[in-house]
mmCIF file of C-alpha atoms in Angstrom:
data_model
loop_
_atom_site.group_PDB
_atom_site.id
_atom_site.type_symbol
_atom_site.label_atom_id
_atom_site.label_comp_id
_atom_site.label_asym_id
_atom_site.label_seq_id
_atom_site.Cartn_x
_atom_site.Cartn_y
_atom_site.Cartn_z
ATOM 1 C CA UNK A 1 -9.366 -18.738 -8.418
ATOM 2 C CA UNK A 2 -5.955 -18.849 -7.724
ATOM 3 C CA UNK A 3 -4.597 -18.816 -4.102
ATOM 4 C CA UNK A 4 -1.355 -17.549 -3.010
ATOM 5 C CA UNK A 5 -1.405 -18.608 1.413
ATOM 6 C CA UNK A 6 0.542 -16.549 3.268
ATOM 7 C CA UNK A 7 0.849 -17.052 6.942
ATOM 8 C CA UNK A 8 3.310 -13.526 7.592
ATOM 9 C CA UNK A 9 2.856 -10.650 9.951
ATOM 10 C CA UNK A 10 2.272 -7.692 8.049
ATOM 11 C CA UNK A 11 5.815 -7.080 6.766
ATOM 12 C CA UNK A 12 6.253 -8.725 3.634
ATOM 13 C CA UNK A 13 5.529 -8.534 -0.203
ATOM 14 C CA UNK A 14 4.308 -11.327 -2.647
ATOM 15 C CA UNK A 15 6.099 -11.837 -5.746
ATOM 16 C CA UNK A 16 3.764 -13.850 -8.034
ATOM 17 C CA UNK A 17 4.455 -14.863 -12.057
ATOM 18 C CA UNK A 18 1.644 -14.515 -14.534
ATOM 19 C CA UNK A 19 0.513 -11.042 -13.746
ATOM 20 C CA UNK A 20 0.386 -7.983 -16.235
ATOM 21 C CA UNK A 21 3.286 -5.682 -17.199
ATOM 22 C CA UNK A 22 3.076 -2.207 -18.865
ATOM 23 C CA UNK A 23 2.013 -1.874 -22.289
ATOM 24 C CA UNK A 24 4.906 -0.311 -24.219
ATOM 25 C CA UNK A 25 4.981 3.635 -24.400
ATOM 26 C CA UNK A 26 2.418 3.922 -21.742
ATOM 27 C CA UNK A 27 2.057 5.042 -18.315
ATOM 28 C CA UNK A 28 0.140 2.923 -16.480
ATOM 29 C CA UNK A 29 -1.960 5.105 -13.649
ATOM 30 C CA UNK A 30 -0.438 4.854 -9.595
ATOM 31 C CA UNK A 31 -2.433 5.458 -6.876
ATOM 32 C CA UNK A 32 -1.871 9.314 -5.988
ATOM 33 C CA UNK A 33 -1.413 12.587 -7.372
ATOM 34 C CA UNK A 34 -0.686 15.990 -6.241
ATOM 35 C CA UNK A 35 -3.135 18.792 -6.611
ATOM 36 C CA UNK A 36 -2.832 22.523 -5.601
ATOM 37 C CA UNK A 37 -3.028 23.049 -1.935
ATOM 38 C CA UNK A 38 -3.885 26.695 -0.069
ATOM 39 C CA UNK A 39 -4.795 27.117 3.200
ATOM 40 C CA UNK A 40 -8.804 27.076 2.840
ATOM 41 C CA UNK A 41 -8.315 23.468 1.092
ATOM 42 C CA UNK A 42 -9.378 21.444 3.496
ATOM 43 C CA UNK A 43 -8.579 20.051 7.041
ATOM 44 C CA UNK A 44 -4.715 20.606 7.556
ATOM 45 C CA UNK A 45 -2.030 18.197 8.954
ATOM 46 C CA UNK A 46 1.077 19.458 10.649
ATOM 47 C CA UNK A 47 2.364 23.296 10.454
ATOM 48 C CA UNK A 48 4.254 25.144 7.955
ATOM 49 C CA UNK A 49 4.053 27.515 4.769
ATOM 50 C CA UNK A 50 4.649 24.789 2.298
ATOM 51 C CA UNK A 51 1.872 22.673 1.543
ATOM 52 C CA UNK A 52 0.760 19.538 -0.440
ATOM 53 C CA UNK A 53 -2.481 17.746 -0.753
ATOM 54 C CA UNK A 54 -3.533 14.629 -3.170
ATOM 55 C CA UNK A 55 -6.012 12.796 -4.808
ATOM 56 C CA UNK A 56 -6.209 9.151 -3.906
ATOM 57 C CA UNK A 57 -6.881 6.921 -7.381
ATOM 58 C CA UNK A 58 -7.991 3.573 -8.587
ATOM 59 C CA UNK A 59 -5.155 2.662 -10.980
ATOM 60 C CA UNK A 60 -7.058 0.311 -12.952
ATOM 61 C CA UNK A 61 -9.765 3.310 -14.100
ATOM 62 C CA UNK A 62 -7.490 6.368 -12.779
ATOM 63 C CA UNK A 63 -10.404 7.609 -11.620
ATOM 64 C CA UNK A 64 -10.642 9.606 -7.886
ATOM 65 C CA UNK A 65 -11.532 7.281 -4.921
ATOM 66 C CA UNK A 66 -14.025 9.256 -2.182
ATOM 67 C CA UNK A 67 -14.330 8.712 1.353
ATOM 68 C CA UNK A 68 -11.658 5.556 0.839
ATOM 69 C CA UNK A 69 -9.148 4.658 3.506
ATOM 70 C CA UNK A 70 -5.287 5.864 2.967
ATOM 71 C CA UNK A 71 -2.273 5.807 4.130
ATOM 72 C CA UNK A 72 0.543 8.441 3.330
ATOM 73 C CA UNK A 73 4.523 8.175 3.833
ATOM 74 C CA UNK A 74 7.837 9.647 2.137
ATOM 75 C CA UNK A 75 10.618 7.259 0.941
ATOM 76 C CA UNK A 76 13.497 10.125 2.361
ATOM 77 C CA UNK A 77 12.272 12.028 4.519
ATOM 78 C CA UNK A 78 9.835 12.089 8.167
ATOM 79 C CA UNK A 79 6.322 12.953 8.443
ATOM 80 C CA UNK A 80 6.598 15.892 11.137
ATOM 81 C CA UNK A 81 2.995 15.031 12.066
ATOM 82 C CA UNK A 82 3.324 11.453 12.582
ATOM 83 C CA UNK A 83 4.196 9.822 15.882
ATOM 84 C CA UNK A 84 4.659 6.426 14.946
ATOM 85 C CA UNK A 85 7.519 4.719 14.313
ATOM 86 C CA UNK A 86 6.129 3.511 10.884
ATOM 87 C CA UNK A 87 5.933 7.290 9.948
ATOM 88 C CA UNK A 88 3.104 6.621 7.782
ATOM 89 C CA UNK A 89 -0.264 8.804 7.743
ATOM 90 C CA UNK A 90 -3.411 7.099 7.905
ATOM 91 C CA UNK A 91 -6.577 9.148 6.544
ATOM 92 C CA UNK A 92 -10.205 9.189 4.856
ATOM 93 C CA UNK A 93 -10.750 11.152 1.549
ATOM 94 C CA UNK A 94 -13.196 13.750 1.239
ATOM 95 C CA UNK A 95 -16.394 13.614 -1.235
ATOM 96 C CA UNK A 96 -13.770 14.410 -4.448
ATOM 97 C CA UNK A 97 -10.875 11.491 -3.138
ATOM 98 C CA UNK A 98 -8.621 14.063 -1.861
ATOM 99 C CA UNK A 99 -6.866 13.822 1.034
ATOM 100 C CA UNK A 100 -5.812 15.982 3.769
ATOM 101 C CA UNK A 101 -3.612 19.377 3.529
ATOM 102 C CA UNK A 102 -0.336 18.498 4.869
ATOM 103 C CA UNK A 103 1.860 21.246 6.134
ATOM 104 C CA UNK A 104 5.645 21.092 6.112
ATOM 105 C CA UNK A 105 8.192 23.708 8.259
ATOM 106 C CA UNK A 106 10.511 23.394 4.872
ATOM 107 C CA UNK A 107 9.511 22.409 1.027
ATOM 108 C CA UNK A 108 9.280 18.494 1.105
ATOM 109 C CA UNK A 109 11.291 16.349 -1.938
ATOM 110 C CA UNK A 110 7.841 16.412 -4.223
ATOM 111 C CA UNK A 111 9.191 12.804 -5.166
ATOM 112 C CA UNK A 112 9.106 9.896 -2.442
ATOM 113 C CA UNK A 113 5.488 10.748 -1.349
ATOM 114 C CA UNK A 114 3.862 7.272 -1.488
ATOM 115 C CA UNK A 115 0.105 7.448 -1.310
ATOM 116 C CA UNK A 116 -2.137 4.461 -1.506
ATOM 117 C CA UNK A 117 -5.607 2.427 -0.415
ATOM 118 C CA UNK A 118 -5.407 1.293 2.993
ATOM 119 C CA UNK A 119 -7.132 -1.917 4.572
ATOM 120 C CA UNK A 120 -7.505 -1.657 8.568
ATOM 121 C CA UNK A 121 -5.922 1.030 11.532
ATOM 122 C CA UNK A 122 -3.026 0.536 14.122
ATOM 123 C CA UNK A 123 0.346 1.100 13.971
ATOM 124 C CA UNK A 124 1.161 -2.313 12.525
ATOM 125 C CA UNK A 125 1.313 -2.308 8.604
ATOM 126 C CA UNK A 126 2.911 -2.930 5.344
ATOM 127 C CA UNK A 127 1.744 -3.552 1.768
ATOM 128 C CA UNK A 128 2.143 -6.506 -0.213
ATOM 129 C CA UNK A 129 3.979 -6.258 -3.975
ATOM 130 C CA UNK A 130 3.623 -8.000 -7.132
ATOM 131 C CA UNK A 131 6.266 -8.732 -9.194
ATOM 132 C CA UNK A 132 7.482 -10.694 -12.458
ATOM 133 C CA UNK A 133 10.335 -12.531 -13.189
ATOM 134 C CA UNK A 134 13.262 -10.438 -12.829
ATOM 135 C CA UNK A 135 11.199 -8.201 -10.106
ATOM 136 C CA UNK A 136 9.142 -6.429 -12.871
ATOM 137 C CA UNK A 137 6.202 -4.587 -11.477
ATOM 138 C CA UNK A 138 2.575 -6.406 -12.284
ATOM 139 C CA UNK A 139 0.105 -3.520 -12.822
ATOM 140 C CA UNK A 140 -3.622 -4.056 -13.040
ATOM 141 C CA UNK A 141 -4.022 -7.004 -11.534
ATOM 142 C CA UNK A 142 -6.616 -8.223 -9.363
ATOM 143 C CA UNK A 143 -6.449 -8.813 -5.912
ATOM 144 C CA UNK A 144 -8.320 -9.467 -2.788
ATOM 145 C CA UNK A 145 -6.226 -8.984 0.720
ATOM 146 C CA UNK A 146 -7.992 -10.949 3.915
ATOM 147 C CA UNK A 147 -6.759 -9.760 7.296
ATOM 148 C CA UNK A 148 -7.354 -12.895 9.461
ATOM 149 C CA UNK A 149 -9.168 -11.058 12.338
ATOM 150 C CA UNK A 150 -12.731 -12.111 13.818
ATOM 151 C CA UNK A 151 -14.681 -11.250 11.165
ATOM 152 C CA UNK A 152 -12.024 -10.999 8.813
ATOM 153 C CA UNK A 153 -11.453 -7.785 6.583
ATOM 154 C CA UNK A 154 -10.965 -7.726 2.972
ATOM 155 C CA UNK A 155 -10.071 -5.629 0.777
ATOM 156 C CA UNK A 156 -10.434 -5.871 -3.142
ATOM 157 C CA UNK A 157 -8.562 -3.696 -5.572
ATOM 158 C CA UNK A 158 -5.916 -3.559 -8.483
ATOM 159 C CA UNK A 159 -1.997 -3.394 -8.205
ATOM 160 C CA UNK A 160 -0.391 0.120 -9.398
ATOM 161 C CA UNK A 161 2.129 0.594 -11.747
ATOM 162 C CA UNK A 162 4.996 -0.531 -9.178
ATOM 163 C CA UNK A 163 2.803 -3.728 -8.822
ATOM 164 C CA UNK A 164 1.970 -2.174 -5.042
ATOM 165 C CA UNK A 165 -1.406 -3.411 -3.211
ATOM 166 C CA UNK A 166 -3.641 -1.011 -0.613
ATOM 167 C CA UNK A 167 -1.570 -0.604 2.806
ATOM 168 C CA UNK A 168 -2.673 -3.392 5.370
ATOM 169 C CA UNK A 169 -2.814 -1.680 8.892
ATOM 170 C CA UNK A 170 -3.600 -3.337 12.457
ATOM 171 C CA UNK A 171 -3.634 -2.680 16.152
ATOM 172 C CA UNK A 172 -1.192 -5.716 16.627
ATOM 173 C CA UNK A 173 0.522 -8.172 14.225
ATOM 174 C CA UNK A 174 -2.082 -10.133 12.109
ATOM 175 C CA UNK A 175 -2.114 -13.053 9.925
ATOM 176 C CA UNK A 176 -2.520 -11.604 6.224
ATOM 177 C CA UNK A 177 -3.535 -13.691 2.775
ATOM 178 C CA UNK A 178 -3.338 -12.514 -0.682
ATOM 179 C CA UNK A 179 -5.496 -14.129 -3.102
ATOM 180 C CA UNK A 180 -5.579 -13.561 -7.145
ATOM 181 C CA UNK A 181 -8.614 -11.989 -8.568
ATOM 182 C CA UNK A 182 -11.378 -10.532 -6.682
ATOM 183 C CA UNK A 183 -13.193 -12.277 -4.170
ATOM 184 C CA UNK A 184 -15.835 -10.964 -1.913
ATOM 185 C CA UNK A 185 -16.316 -13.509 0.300
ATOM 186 C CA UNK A 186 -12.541 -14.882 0.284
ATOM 187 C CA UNK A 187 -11.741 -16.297 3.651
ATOM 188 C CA UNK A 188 -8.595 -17.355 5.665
ATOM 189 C CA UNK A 189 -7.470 -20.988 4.762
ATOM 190 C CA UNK A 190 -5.073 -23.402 6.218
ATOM 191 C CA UNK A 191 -4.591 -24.283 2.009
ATOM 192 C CA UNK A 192 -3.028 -22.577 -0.820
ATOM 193 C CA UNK A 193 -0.165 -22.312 -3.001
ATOM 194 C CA UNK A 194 3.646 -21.012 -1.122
ATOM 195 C CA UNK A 195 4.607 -17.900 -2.429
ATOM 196 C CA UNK A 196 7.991 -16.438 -2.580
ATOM 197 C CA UNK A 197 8.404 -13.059 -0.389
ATOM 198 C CA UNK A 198 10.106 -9.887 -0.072
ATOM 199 C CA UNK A 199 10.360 -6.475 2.380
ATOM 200 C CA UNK A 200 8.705 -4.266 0.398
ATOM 201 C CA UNK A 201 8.376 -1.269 3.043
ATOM 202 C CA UNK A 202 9.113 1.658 0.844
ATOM 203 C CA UNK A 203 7.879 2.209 -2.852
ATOM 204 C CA UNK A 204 11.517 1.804 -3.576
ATOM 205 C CA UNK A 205 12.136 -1.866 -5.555
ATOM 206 C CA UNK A 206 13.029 -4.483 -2.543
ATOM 207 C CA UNK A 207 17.091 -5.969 -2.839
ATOM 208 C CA UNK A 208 17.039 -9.553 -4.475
ATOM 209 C CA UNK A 209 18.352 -11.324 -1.732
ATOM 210 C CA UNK A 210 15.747 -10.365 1.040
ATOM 211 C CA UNK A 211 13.708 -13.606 0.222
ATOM 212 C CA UNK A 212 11.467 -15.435 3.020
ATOM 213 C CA UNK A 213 9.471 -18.473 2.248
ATOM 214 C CA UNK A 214 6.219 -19.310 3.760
ATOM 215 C CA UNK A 215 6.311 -20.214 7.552
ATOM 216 C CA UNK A 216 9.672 -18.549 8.094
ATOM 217 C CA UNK A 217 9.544 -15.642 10.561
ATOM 218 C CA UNK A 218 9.570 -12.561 9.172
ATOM 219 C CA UNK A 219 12.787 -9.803 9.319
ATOM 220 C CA UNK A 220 12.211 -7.305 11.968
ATOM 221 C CA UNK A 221 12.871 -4.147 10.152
ATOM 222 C CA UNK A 222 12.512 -2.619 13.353
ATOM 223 C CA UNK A 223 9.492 -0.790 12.799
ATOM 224 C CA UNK A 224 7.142 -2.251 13.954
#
């Protein structure tokens, strides 16, 4: 298996070569979509008429994702109900892989909502992205993300259409490796290939020049 070491806090994305890229004329599946929300839904966020609820996916099957860790943010605009300066949402599906209800005081932009798996809890967190040459997006591909805690957690799963991985969330900054292709029992190691790395905090396509190479500190993107 292929190893890509990464000794970051959990603010940076991997850009790898080798992965998948969408098939022509096809829409490859991402991680969330929006389903009709009324007020006997299910448990409500926030207050406010207008209301929007999901469905948390796996992108490699499309299919719903129950009782699975998530995390929830907008690319423009504040979460009213989040307090935390990473204004991102962390939740549990239901039985059926939707989220919560979340209520808004005025209609949110229906694009920008990023959904996706999450690995962990705290206000620390980011989510790693795979890229091509020339930043195209890697869908579908394997992963396995090891959070270097005591055990350590893992989480396997497959890259969404904009080549985004599940949301890695801790307490306090954590040492964080990405490794290729699933691996259950995947463990933190001293070893491994460098990879190349970008700020990938929004679903938004990082700049080209925001490059950090293993063992250099991080950017703080003040944050977090």
């Amino acid at each position: 298996m292929k190893r890509i070491h990464l000794v970051l806090v959990l603010a940076l994305a991997g850009v790898l070569a080798g992965c998948a890229s969408a098939p022509s004329g096809s829409e490859p599946p991402g991680f969330g979509s929006l389903v009709d929300a009324d007020q006997d839904a299910g448990p409500l966020v926030g207050q406010g008429a207008h209301r929007v609820r999901f469905v948390l996916r796996d992108p490699h099957t499309g299919e719903p994702l129950p009782h699975h860790p998530y995390a929830l943010s907008h690319g423009s605009v504040d979460l009213p109900f989040v307090a935390g300066e990473k204004d991102v949402y962390q939740g549990i599906t239901d039985g059926r892989g939707r989220t919560a209800v979340f209520a808004f005081d005025q209609p949110p932009p229906r694009e920008g909502f990023f959904l996706r798996p999450r690995l962990g809890e705290g206000d620390h967190g980011e989510q790693f992205r795979l890229t091509l040459p020339g930043d195209e997006p890697a869908f579908a591909q394997a992963y396995t993300l090891v959070i270097c805690t005591d055990p350590p957690q893992r989480y396997l799963g497959y890259s969404d259409r904009d080549g985004h991985t599940a949301y890695v969330a801790s307490a306090q900054a954590e040492r964080v490796q990405l490794f290729l292709d699933h691996d259950p029992d995947a463990t933190c190691t001293d070893e491994g290939e460098n990879a190349s790395a970008k700020h990938a905090g929004t679903p938004e396509p990082p700049p080209d020049d925001s490059g950090e190479d293993e063992g250099d500190e991080p950017a703080d993107d003040g944050r977090g």
